Amino acid sequence: MSTDEGVRVWLRRQGAEQIAHPGGNLYAHLCRVSERLAALGCSRDVQAAGLTHAVYGTDGFDLTLLDRTDRAVLRDLVGTDAEELVYLYGACDRGRSWRELARTGDVFDRFTRQVRTPDETQLRALVDLSIVNELDVIEHDPAMADRHGAYFRELFASWAPIASEQVISDAQRVLRQ
């Protein structure tokens, strides 16, 4: 069994298929995000993080599949770099971080209440994952695009200098910029 298959089995055991999410269920969303990251040429670690990005909950999805005190469990499944990205993604206080992210590179950690400054590679991975996640939600919840499309167009444009070119191109296509 490949690592990816093992992670998918683990996610199903954690109940991800039973959790409602735009486009069906959380498991389907996680798979789509990972697959889209792969199609856009993101690294295996970013793809693995995409597959598990909501495990610790997020600022926009407050349900957890694994307590963040048990990070070693996810680290053993996806590797250190992917797990660190999942933690950073889940910990990110979007209201305090997203608008100024490209300018400052700072992520306010909602769990520890401290500011983290990821390196350039981690920051690009965080932004790519964040964009791809939101694109999947928008594509599966048209009302989301109606309510927040302008916000995401502006935000993603501000992230263009730190995001992968292919991810920004995909965002522009989906948001019809």
PDB file of N, CA, C and O in Angstrom, residues 83-143:
ATOM      1  N   GLU A  83       3.497  17.345   7.660  1.00  0.00           N
ATOM      2  CA  GLU A  83       2.785  17.546   8.928  1.00  0.00           C
ATOM      3  C   GLU A  83       2.961  18.975   9.412  1.00  0.00           C
ATOM      4  O   GLU A  83       2.017  19.592   9.914  1.00  0.00           O
ATOM      5  N   GLU A  84       4.163  19.515   9.268  1.00  0.00           N
ATOM      6  CA  GLU A  84       4.409  20.902   9.695  1.00  0.00           C
ATOM      7  C   GLU A  84       3.519  21.862   8.906  1.00  0.00           C
ATOM      8  O   GLU A  84       2.980  22.816   9.463  1.00  0.00           O
ATOM      9  N   LEU A  85       3.344  21.605   7.622  1.00  0.00           N
ATOM     10  CA  LEU A  85       2.463  22.443   6.804  1.00  0.00           C
ATOM     11  C   LEU A  85       1.008  22.301   7.253  1.00  0.00           C
ATOM     12  O   LEU A  85       0.277  23.294   7.333  1.00  0.00           O
ATOM     13  N   VAL A  86       0.576  21.091   7.560  1.00  0.00           N
ATOM     14  CA  VAL A  86      -0.794  20.875   8.055  1.00  0.00           C
ATOM     15  C   VAL A  86      -0.996  21.645   9.358  1.00  0.00           C
ATOM     16  O   VAL A  86      -2.020  22.308   9.543  1.00  0.00           O
ATOM     17  N   TYR A  87      -0.016  21.584  10.250  1.00  0.00           N
ATOM     18  CA  TYR A  87      -0.128  22.326  11.509  1.00  0.00           C
ATOM     19  C   TYR A  87      -0.227  23.825  11.232  1.00  0.00           C
ATOM     20  O   TYR A  87      -1.098  24.516  11.765  1.00  0.00           O
ATOM     21  N   LEU A  88       0.672  24.338  10.385  1.00  0.00           N
ATOM     22  CA  LEU A  88       0.692  25.766  10.074  1.00  0.00           C
ATOM     23  C   LEU A  88      -0.633  26.202   9.456  1.00  0.00           C
ATOM     24  O   LEU A  88      -1.197  27.236   9.818  1.00  0.00           O
ATOM     25  N   TYR A  89      -1.151  25.392   8.547  1.00  0.00           N
ATOM     26  CA  TYR A  89      -2.426  25.685   7.901  1.00  0.00           C
ATOM     27  C   TYR A  89      -3.563  25.719   8.932  1.00  0.00           C
ATOM     28  O   TYR A  89      -4.382  26.635   8.944  1.00  0.00           O
ATOM     29  N   GLY A  90      -3.613  24.719   9.795  1.00  0.00           N
ATOM     30  CA  GLY A  90      -4.657  24.661  10.814  1.00  0.00           C
ATOM     31  C   GLY A  90      -4.528  25.750  11.856  1.00  0.00           C
ATOM     32  O   GLY A  90      -5.523  26.262  12.362  1.00  0.00           O
ATOM     33  N   ALA A  91      -3.295  26.112  12.169  1.00  0.00           N
ATOM     34  CA  ALA A  91      -3.039  27.110  13.207  1.00  0.00           C
ATOM     35  C   ALA A  91      -3.263  28.534  12.726  1.00  0.00           C
ATOM     36  O   ALA A  91      -3.483  29.434  13.541  1.00  0.00           O
ATOM     37  N   CYS A  92      -3.217  28.754  11.429  1.00  0.00           N
ATOM     38  CA  CYS A  92      -3.275  30.106  10.884  1.00  0.00           C
ATOM     39  C   CYS A  92      -4.569  30.822  11.250  1.00  0.00           C
ATOM     40  O   CYS A  92      -5.665  30.377  10.894  1.00  0.00           O
ATOM     41  N   ASP A  93      -4.433  31.931  11.956  1.00  0.00           N
ATOM     42  CA  ASP A  93      -5.551  32.824  12.242  1.00  0.00           C
ATOM     43  C   ASP A  93      -5.714  33.683  10.986  1.00  0.00           C
ATOM     44  O   ASP A  93      -4.949  34.615  10.750  1.00  0.00           O
ATOM     45  N   ARG A  94      -6.692  33.342  10.179  1.00  0.00           N
ATOM     46  CA  ARG A  94      -6.847  33.976   8.869  1.00  0.00           C
ATOM     47  C   ARG A  94      -7.095  35.478   8.986  1.00  0.00           C
ATOM     48  O   ARG A  94      -6.549  36.266   8.219  1.00  0.00           O
ATOM     49  N   GLY A  95      -7.917  35.871   9.934  1.00  0.00           N
ATOM     50  CA  GLY A  95      -8.232  37.286  10.109  1.00  0.00           C
ATOM     51  C   GLY A  95      -7.026  38.123  10.466  1.00  0.00           C
ATOM     52  O   GLY A  95      -6.930  39.289  10.076  1.00  0.00           O
ATOM     53  N   ARG A  96      -6.105  37.552  11.180  1.00  0.00           N
ATOM     54  CA  ARG A  96      -4.909  38.285  11.620  1.00  0.00           C
ATOM     55  C   ARG A  96      -3.722  38.071  10.698  1.00  0.00           C
ATOM     56  O   ARG A  96      -2.720  38.770  10.855  1.00  0.00           O
ATOM     57  N   SER A  97      -3.816  37.125   9.767  1.00  0.00           N
ATOM     58  CA  SER A  97      -2.646  36.775   8.949  1.00  0.00           C
ATOM     59  C   SER A  97      -2.816  37.033   7.461  1.00  0.00           C
ATOM     60  O   SER A  97      -1.891  37.521   6.811  1.00  0.00           O
ATOM     61  N   TRP A  98      -3.952  36.683   6.889  1.00  0.00           N
ATOM     62  CA  TRP A  98      -4.073  36.604   5.438  1.00  0.00           C
ATOM     63  C   TRP A  98      -3.841  37.922   4.710  1.00  0.00           C
ATOM     64  O   TRP A  98      -3.116  37.954   3.719  1.00  0.00           O
ATOM     65  N   ARG A  99      -4.447  39.003   5.148  1.00  0.00           N
ATOM     66  CA  ARG A  99      -4.355  40.275   4.407  1.00  0.00           C
ATOM     67  C   ARG A  99      -2.917  40.757   4.236  1.00  0.00           C
ATOM     68  O   ARG A  99      -2.571  41.292   3.190  1.00  0.00           O
ATOM     69  N   GLU A 100      -2.104  40.601   5.253  1.00  0.00           N
ATOM     70  CA  GLU A 100      -0.731  41.122   5.220  1.00  0.00           C
ATOM     71  C   GLU A 100       0.312  40.045   4.948  1.00  0.00           C
ATOM     72  O   GLU A 100       1.512  40.311   5.004  1.00  0.00           O
ATOM     73  N   LEU A 101      -0.120  38.838   4.639  1.00  0.00           N
ATOM     74  CA  LEU A 101       0.791  37.701   4.528  1.00  0.00           C
ATOM     75  C   LEU A 101       1.902  37.925   3.510  1.00  0.00           C
ATOM     76  O   LEU A 101       3.069  37.648   3.786  1.00  0.00           O
ATOM     77  N   ALA A 102       1.570  38.426   2.335  1.00  0.00           N
ATOM     78  CA  ALA A 102       2.598  38.628   1.303  1.00  0.00           C
ATOM     79  C   ALA A 102       3.597  39.703   1.717  1.00  0.00           C
ATOM     80  O   ALA A 102       4.779  39.626   1.367  1.00  0.00           O
ATOM     81  N   ARG A 103       3.135  40.689   2.462  1.00  0.00           N
ATOM     82  CA  ARG A 103       4.014  41.781   2.886  1.00  0.00           C
ATOM     83  C   ARG A 103       4.901  41.387   4.071  1.00  0.00           C
ATOM     84  O   ARG A 103       6.094  41.661   4.086  1.00  0.00           O
ATOM     85  N   THR A 104       4.311  40.693   5.051  1.00  0.00           N
ATOM     86  CA  THR A 104       5.042  40.408   6.286  1.00  0.00           C
ATOM     87  C   THR A 104       5.629  39.000   6.344  1.00  0.00           C
ATOM     88  O   THR A 104       6.638  38.786   7.011  1.00  0.00           O
ATOM     89  N   GLY A 105       4.941  38.048   5.729  1.00  0.00           N
ATOM     90  CA  GLY A 105       5.339  36.646   5.856  1.00  0.00           C
ATOM     91  C   GLY A 105       4.998  36.057   7.208  1.00  0.00           C
ATOM     92  O   GLY A 105       5.386  34.930   7.524  1.00  0.00           O
ATOM     93  N   ASP A 106       4.252  36.791   8.011  1.00  0.00           N
ATOM     94  CA  ASP A 106       3.921  36.356   9.369  1.00  0.00           C
ATOM     95  C   ASP A 106       2.581  35.638   9.426  1.00  0.00           C
ATOM     96  O   ASP A 106       1.603  36.065   8.810  1.00  0.00           O
ATOM     97  N   VAL A 107       2.560  34.563  10.189  1.00  0.00           N
ATOM     98  CA  VAL A 107       1.342  33.797  10.423  1.00  0.00           C
ATOM     99  C   VAL A 107       1.067  33.843  11.918  1.00  0.00           C
ATOM    100  O   VAL A 107       1.893  33.409  12.722  1.00  0.00           O
ATOM    101  N   PHE A 108      -0.110  34.358  12.274  1.00  0.00           N
ATOM    102  CA  PHE A 108      -0.500  34.355  13.674  1.00  0.00           C
ATOM    103  C   PHE A 108      -1.077  32.984  13.994  1.00  0.00           C
ATOM    104  O   PHE A 108      -2.042  32.543  13.378  1.00  0.00           O
ATOM    105  N   ASP A 109      -0.465  32.296  14.941  1.00  0.00           N
ATOM    106  CA  ASP A 109      -0.859  30.941  15.339  1.00  0.00           C
ATOM    107  C   ASP A 109      -2.014  31.048  16.336  1.00  0.00           C
ATOM    108  O   ASP A 109      -1.831  31.521  17.457  1.00  0.00           O
ATOM    109  N   ARG A 110      -3.197  30.617  15.916  1.00  0.00           N
ATOM    110  CA  ARG A 110      -4.376  30.728  16.771  1.00  0.00           C
ATOM    111  C   ARG A 110      -4.334  29.764  17.948  1.00  0.00           C
ATOM    112  O   ARG A 110      -5.053  29.951  18.934  1.00  0.00           O
ATOM    113  N   PHE A 111      -3.491  28.742  17.878  1.00  0.00           N
ATOM    114  CA  PHE A 111      -3.370  27.789  18.978  1.00  0.00           C
ATOM    115  C   PHE A 111      -2.458  28.322  20.087  1.00  0.00           C
ATOM    116  O   PHE A 111      -2.793  28.240  21.256  1.00  0.00           O
ATOM    117  N   THR A 112      -1.292  28.844  19.695  1.00  0.00           N
ATOM    118  CA  THR A 112      -0.311  29.303  20.685  1.00  0.00           C
ATOM    119  C   THR A 112      -0.386  30.800  20.950  1.00  0.00           C
ATOM    120  O   THR A 112       0.251  31.283  21.880  1.00  0.00           O
ATOM    121  N   ARG A 113      -1.141  31.523  20.092  1.00  0.00           N
ATOM    122  CA  ARG A 113      -1.271  32.986  20.182  1.00  0.00           C
ATOM    123  C   ARG A 113       0.074  33.673  19.933  1.00  0.00           C
ATOM    124  O   ARG A 113       0.316  34.760  20.428  1.00  0.00           O
ATOM    125  N   GLN A 114       0.937  33.050  19.143  1.00  0.00           N
ATOM    126  CA  GLN A 114       2.240  33.633  18.804  1.00  0.00           C
ATOM    127  C   GLN A 114       2.344  33.799  17.300  1.00  0.00           C
ATOM    128  O   GLN A 114       1.643  33.138  16.534  1.00  0.00           O
ATOM    129  N   VAL A 115       3.265  34.661  16.880  1.00  0.00           N
ATOM    130  CA  VAL A 115       3.509  34.877  15.458  1.00  0.00           C
ATOM    131  C   VAL A 115       4.610  33.929  15.007  1.00  0.00           C
ATOM    132  O   VAL A 115       5.638  33.786  15.673  1.00  0.00           O
ATOM    133  N   ARG A 116       4.360  33.290  13.876  1.00  0.00           N
ATOM    134  CA  ARG A 116       5.355  32.408  13.262  1.00  0.00           C
ATOM    135  C   ARG A 116       5.725  33.016  11.919  1.00  0.00           C
ATOM    136  O   ARG A 116       4.872  33.574  11.240  1.00  0.00           O
ATOM    137  N   THR A 117       6.968  32.878  11.537  1.00  0.00           N
ATOM    138  CA  THR A 117       7.425  33.383  10.250  1.00  0.00           C
ATOM    139  C   THR A 117       8.034  32.218   9.479  1.00  0.00           C
ATOM    140  O   THR A 117       9.214  31.906   9.641  1.00  0.00           O
ATOM    141  N   PRO A 118       7.220  31.558   8.654  1.00  0.00           N
ATOM    142  CA  PRO A 118       7.738  30.415   7.901  1.00  0.00           C
ATOM    143  C   PRO A 118       8.769  30.866   6.868  1.00  0.00           C
ATOM    144  O   PRO A 118       8.754  32.019   6.419  1.00  0.00           O
ATOM    145  N   ASP A 119       9.648  29.947   6.496  1.00  0.00           N
ATOM    146  CA  ASP A 119      10.622  30.288   5.454  1.00  0.00           C
ATOM    147  C   ASP A 119       9.893  30.384   4.110  1.00  0.00           C
ATOM    148  O   ASP A 119       8.700  30.094   4.000  1.00  0.00           O
ATOM    149  N   GLU A 120      10.608  30.794   3.076  1.00  0.00           N
ATOM    150  CA  GLU A 120      10.005  31.048   1.769  1.00  0.00           C
ATOM    151  C   GLU A 120       9.287  29.816   1.201  1.00  0.00           C
ATOM    152  O   GLU A 120       8.192  29.916   0.647  1.00  0.00           O
ATOM    153  N   THR A 121       9.896  28.655   1.354  1.00  0.00           N
ATOM    154  CA  THR A 121       9.294  27.420   0.846  1.00  0.00           C
ATOM    155  C   THR A 121       8.010  27.093   1.591  1.00  0.00           C
ATOM    156  O   THR A 121       6.993  26.745   0.981  1.00  0.00           O
ATOM    157  N   GLN A 122       8.035  27.202   2.913  1.00  0.00           N
ATOM    158  CA  GLN A 122       6.839  26.931   3.722  1.00  0.00           C
ATOM    159  C   GLN A 122       5.739  27.940   3.422  1.00  0.00           C
ATOM    160  O   GLN A 122       4.564  27.577   3.353  1.00  0.00           O
ATOM    161  N   LEU A 123       6.132  29.201   3.237  1.00  0.00           N
ATOM    162  CA  LEU A 123       5.145  30.242   2.965  1.00  0.00           C
ATOM    163  C   LEU A 123       4.465  29.985   1.625  1.00  0.00           C
ATOM    164  O   LEU A 123       3.237  30.057   1.520  1.00  0.00           O
ATOM    165  N   ARG A 124       5.234  29.646   0.601  1.00  0.00           N
ATOM    166  CA  ARG A 124       4.648  29.340  -0.712  1.00  0.00           C
ATOM    167  C   ARG A 124       3.704  28.135  -0.588  1.00  0.00           C
ATOM    168  O   ARG A 124       2.604  28.139  -1.130  1.00  0.00           O
ATOM    169  N   ALA A 125       4.139  27.102   0.128  1.00  0.00           N
ATOM    170  CA  ALA A 125       3.304  25.914   0.303  1.00  0.00           C
ATOM    171  C   ALA A 125       2.002  26.271   1.030  1.00  0.00           C
ATOM    172  O   ALA A 125       0.923  25.800   0.644  1.00  0.00           O
ATOM    173  N   LEU A 126       2.083  27.089   2.057  1.00  0.00           N
ATOM    174  CA  LEU A 126       0.891  27.508   2.803  1.00  0.00           C
ATOM    175  C   LEU A 126      -0.078  28.267   1.903  1.00  0.00           C
ATOM    176  O   LEU A 126      -1.283  28.006   1.908  1.00  0.00           O
ATOM    177  N   VAL A 127       0.452  29.176   1.124  1.00  0.00           N
ATOM    178  CA  VAL A 127      -0.385  29.986   0.235  1.00  0.00           C
ATOM    179  C   VAL A 127      -0.999  29.109  -0.855  1.00  0.00           C
ATOM    180  O   VAL A 127      -2.197  29.206  -1.146  1.00  0.00           O
ATOM    181  N   ASP A 128      -0.195  28.248  -1.469  1.00  0.00           N
ATOM    182  CA  ASP A 128      -0.722  27.357  -2.506  1.00  0.00           C
ATOM    183  C   ASP A 128      -1.840  26.480  -1.947  1.00  0.00           C
ATOM    184  O   ASP A 128      -2.903  26.340  -2.564  1.00  0.00           O
ATOM    185  N   LEU A 129      -1.619  25.883  -0.790  1.00  0.00           N
ATOM    186  CA  LEU A 129      -2.630  25.042  -0.160  1.00  0.00           C
ATOM    187  C   LEU A 129      -3.884  25.849   0.169  1.00  0.00           C
ATOM    188  O   LEU A 129      -5.011  25.399  -0.083  1.00  0.00           O
ATOM    189  N   SER A 130      -3.705  27.036   0.699  1.00  0.00           N
ATOM    190  CA  SER A 130      -4.851  27.875   1.057  1.00  0.00           C
ATOM    191  C   SER A 130      -5.683  28.238  -0.168  1.00  0.00           C
ATOM    192  O   SER A 130      -6.917  28.170  -0.140  1.00  0.00           O
ATOM    193  N   ILE A 131      -5.013  28.603  -1.249  1.00  0.00           N
ATOM    194  CA  ILE A 131      -5.728  28.961  -2.475  1.00  0.00           C
ATOM    195  C   ILE A 131      -6.482  27.763  -3.028  1.00  0.00           C
ATOM    196  O   ILE A 131      -7.673  27.850  -3.338  1.00  0.00           O
ATOM    197  N   VAL A 132      -5.803  26.637  -3.160  1.00  0.00           N
ATOM    198  CA  VAL A 132      -6.433  25.448  -3.731  1.00  0.00           C
ATOM    199  C   VAL A 132      -7.605  24.998  -2.873  1.00  0.00           C
ATOM    200  O   VAL A 132      -8.658  24.605  -3.402  1.00  0.00           O
ATOM    201  N   ASN A 133      -7.481  25.065  -1.565  1.00  0.00           N
ATOM    202  CA  ASN A 133      -8.595  24.724  -0.682  1.00  0.00           C
ATOM    203  C   ASN A 133      -9.799  25.613  -0.977  1.00  0.00           C
ATOM    204  O   ASN A 133     -10.914  25.117  -1.147  1.00  0.00           O
ATOM    205  N   GLU A 134      -9.588  26.907  -1.016  1.00  0.00           N
ATOM    206  CA  GLU A 134     -10.701  27.832  -1.242  1.00  0.00           C
ATOM    207  C   GLU A 134     -11.302  27.650  -2.629  1.00  0.00           C
ATOM    208  O   GLU A 134     -12.521  27.747  -2.797  1.00  0.00           O
ATOM    209  N   LEU A 135     -10.478  27.373  -3.633  1.00  0.00           N
ATOM    210  CA  LEU A 135     -11.002  27.149  -4.980  1.00  0.00           C
ATOM    211  C   LEU A 135     -11.937  25.939  -5.000  1.00  0.00           C
ATOM    212  O   LEU A 135     -12.983  25.973  -5.643  1.00  0.00           O
ATOM    213  N   ASP A 136     -11.560  24.877  -4.298  1.00  0.00           N
ATOM    214  CA  ASP A 136     -12.414  23.697  -4.253  1.00  0.00           C
ATOM    215  C   ASP A 136     -13.746  24.022  -3.582  1.00  0.00           C
ATOM    216  O   ASP A 136     -14.808  23.615  -4.063  1.00  0.00           O
ATOM    217  N   VAL A 137     -13.713  24.761  -2.494  1.00  0.00           N
ATOM    218  CA  VAL A 137     -14.949  25.123  -1.804  1.00  0.00           C
ATOM    219  C   VAL A 137     -15.818  25.992  -2.720  1.00  0.00           C
ATOM    220  O   VAL A 137     -17.025  25.756  -2.844  1.00  0.00           O
ATOM    221  N   ILE A 138     -15.209  26.967  -3.377  1.00  0.00           N
ATOM    222  CA  ILE A 138     -15.948  27.856  -4.272  1.00  0.00           C
ATOM    223  C   ILE A 138     -16.599  27.073  -5.413  1.00  0.00           C
ATOM    224  O   ILE A 138     -17.760  27.302  -5.754  1.00  0.00           O
ATOM    225  N   GLU A 139     -15.863  26.133  -5.978  1.00  0.00           N
ATOM    226  CA  GLU A 139     -16.413  25.352  -7.087  1.00  0.00           C
ATOM    227  C   GLU A 139     -17.572  24.449  -6.658  1.00  0.00           C
ATOM    228  O   GLU A 139     -18.426  24.118  -7.473  1.00  0.00           O
ATOM    229  N   HIS A 140     -17.602  24.075  -5.398  1.00  0.00           N
ATOM    230  CA  HIS A 140     -18.659  23.176  -4.920  1.00  0.00           C
ATOM    231  C   HIS A 140     -19.745  23.891  -4.124  1.00  0.00           C
ATOM    232  O   HIS A 140     -20.709  23.262  -3.691  1.00  0.00           O
ATOM    233  N   ASP A 141     -19.588  25.188  -3.939  1.00  0.00           N
ATOM    234  CA  ASP A 141     -20.593  25.988  -3.246  1.00  0.00           C
ATOM    235  C   ASP A 141     -20.692  27.335  -3.967  1.00  0.00           C
ATOM    236  O   ASP A 141     -20.041  28.306  -3.564  1.00  0.00           O
ATOM    237  N   PRO A 142     -21.483  27.394  -5.030  1.00  0.00           N
ATOM    238  CA  PRO A 142     -21.583  28.629  -5.822  1.00  0.00           C
ATOM    239  C   PRO A 142     -21.948  29.863  -4.995  1.00  0.00           C
ATOM    240  O   PRO A 142     -21.519  30.972  -5.317  1.00  0.00           O
ATOM    241  N   ALA A 143     -22.699  29.688  -3.936  1.00  0.00           N
ATOM    242  CA  ALA A 143     -23.047  30.827  -3.083  1.00  0.00           C
ATOM    243  C   ALA A 143     -21.796  31.430  -2.449  1.00  0.00           C
ATOM    244  O   ALA A 143     -21.729  32.634  -2.201  1.00  0.00           O
TER     245      ALA A 143
END
